[in-house]
Amino acid sequence: MDRDTVNCSSPYGKLSGNEAERSDFQKRVGGLIENVTEIAVLDGGFGVFEMKGVYGLAQCWKTVSKDGCRECLEKAGQEVRGCLPSREGRGLNAGCYLRYSTVKFYSDSEKMKENSGN
């Protein structure tokens, strides 16, 4: 039985606007997913990142190896990309969790300030 789940529902709805705005949003989400995945893999399994109004969090279970963390988060990243143009996507896989949102859902910390894409 597959334990991986994706949740694209959001009280914030889908991004409205013209095709160029939707395309820009998709690029920002894609860049955010790549960055937050890399941060989590290199920083012990946890990372947060913000890119031009899109916020992301990636986390791996402590029992997952570095390579396993990367593989899990890359899979979750592909899955949550399917949520676009939703303003929020969440992927929970066996071994990791990845989320993006246009609304900040985590608190500030020194780690966030160090990892900010602004």
Coordinates of C-alpha atoms in Angstrom, one line a residue:
M1 CA 0.0 0.0 0.0
D2 CA 1.4 3.4 -1.0
R3 CA 1.7 5.7 2.0
D4 CA 2.5 8.9 0.1
T5 CA -0.1 11.6 0.1
V6 CA -0.5 15.0 -1.6
N7 CA -2.9 17.6 -0.5
C8 CA -3.6 20.5 -2.9
S9 CA -6.7 21.9 -1.1
S10 CA -6.2 25.4 0.3
P11 CA -8.5 28.0 1.8
Y12 CA -6.5 30.5 -0.3
G13 CA -7.7 29.0 -3.7
K14 CA -5.8 29.1 -6.9
L15 CA -3.7 31.8 -8.4
S16 CA -5.7 34.0 -10.6
G17 CA -4.3 36.3 -13.2
N18 CA -3.1 36.1 -16.8
E19 CA -0.9 33.3 -18.3
A20 CA 2.3 35.3 -17.6
E21 CA 1.5 35.6 -13.9
R22 CA 0.7 31.9 -13.6
S23 CA 3.9 31.0 -15.5
D24 CA 5.9 33.2 -13.2
F25 CA 4.3 31.6 -10.1
Q26 CA 5.0 28.1 -11.4
K27 CA 8.7 29.1 -11.9
R28 CA 8.9 30.6 -8.3
V29 CA 7.3 27.4 -6.8
G30 CA 9.7 25.2 -8.8
G31 CA 12.7 27.3 -7.7
L32 CA 11.5 27.2 -4.1
I33 CA 11.1 23.4 -4.1
E34 CA 14.6 22.9 -5.5
N35 CA 16.2 25.3 -3.0
V36 CA 14.3 24.1 0.1
T37 CA 15.1 20.5 -0.8
E38 CA 18.8 21.3 -1.2
I39 CA 18.8 23.1 2.2
A40 CA 17.1 20.2 4.0
V41 CA 19.5 17.6 2.4
L42 CA 22.6 19.6 3.4
D43 CA 21.4 20.8 6.8
G44 CA 20.5 17.6 8.6
G45 CA 17.0 17.0 7.1
F46 CA 15.3 20.3 7.7
G47 CA 15.0 23.5 5.7
V48 CA 12.8 26.5 5.2
F49 CA 13.0 29.0 2.3
E50 CA 11.1 32.0 0.9
M51 CA 11.2 33.1 -2.7
K52 CA 9.3 36.2 -3.8
G53 CA 6.2 35.6 -1.7
V54 CA 6.2 31.8 -1.8
Y55 CA 7.2 30.0 1.4
G56 CA 8.5 26.4 1.7
L57 CA 9.4 23.9 4.3
A58 CA 11.1 20.5 3.7
Q59 CA 11.8 17.9 6.4
C60 CA 13.1 14.3 6.5
W61 CA 12.7 11.8 9.2
K62 CA 15.9 11.5 11.3
T63 CA 16.2 7.8 10.4
V64 CA 16.4 8.6 6.6
S65 CA 19.9 8.8 5.1
K66 CA 21.1 11.9 3.2
D67 CA 20.6 10.2 -0.1
G68 CA 17.2 8.9 1.0
C69 CA 16.2 12.4 2.1
R70 CA 17.1 13.8 -1.3
E71 CA 15.2 11.1 -3.1
C72 CA 12.1 11.4 -0.9
L73 CA 12.0 15.2 -1.2
E74 CA 12.5 15.2 -4.9
K75 CA 9.6 12.8 -5.2
A76 CA 7.4 14.9 -2.9
G77 CA 8.5 18.0 -5.0
Q78 CA 7.3 16.4 -8.2
E79 CA 4.0 15.5 -6.5
V80 CA 3.3 19.0 -5.1
R81 CA 4.1 20.6 -8.5
G82 CA 0.9 18.8 -9.6
C83 CA -1.0 21.2 -7.2
L84 CA -0.2 24.2 -9.4
P85 CA -1.8 26.7 -9.8
S86 CA -3.0 26.2 -6.3
R87 CA -1.6 28.7 -3.8
E88 CA -0.6 25.8 -1.5
G89 CA 0.6 22.2 -1.9
R90 CA 1.7 19.6 0.7
G91 CA 3.3 16.3 0.1
L92 CA 3.8 13.7 2.9
N93 CA 5.8 10.7 1.9
A94 CA 7.2 7.8 3.9
G95 CA 10.3 9.5 5.1
C96 CA 9.7 13.2 4.4
Y97 CA 7.3 16.2 4.2
L98 CA 7.4 19.1 1.8
R99 CA 5.0 22.1 1.7
Y100 CA 4.8 25.4 -0.3
S101 CA 2.3 28.2 0.3
T102 CA 1.8 31.9 -0.6
V103 CA 1.0 32.4 3.1
K104 CA 3.8 32.1 5.7
F105 CA 3.1 29.1 7.8
Y106 CA 6.2 28.8 10.0
S107 CA 7.8 31.2 12.5
D108 CA 11.0 33.3 11.8
S109 CA 14.3 31.9 13.1
E110 CA 17.9 32.6 12.4
K111 CA 17.9 29.6 10.1
M112 CA 15.2 31.2 8.0
K113 CA 17.0 34.5 7.8
E114 CA 20.2 32.7 6.7
N115 CA 18.3 30.7 4.0
S116 CA 16.1 33.5 2.6
G117 CA 16.2 34.0 -1.1
N118 CA 15.6 37.7 -1.0

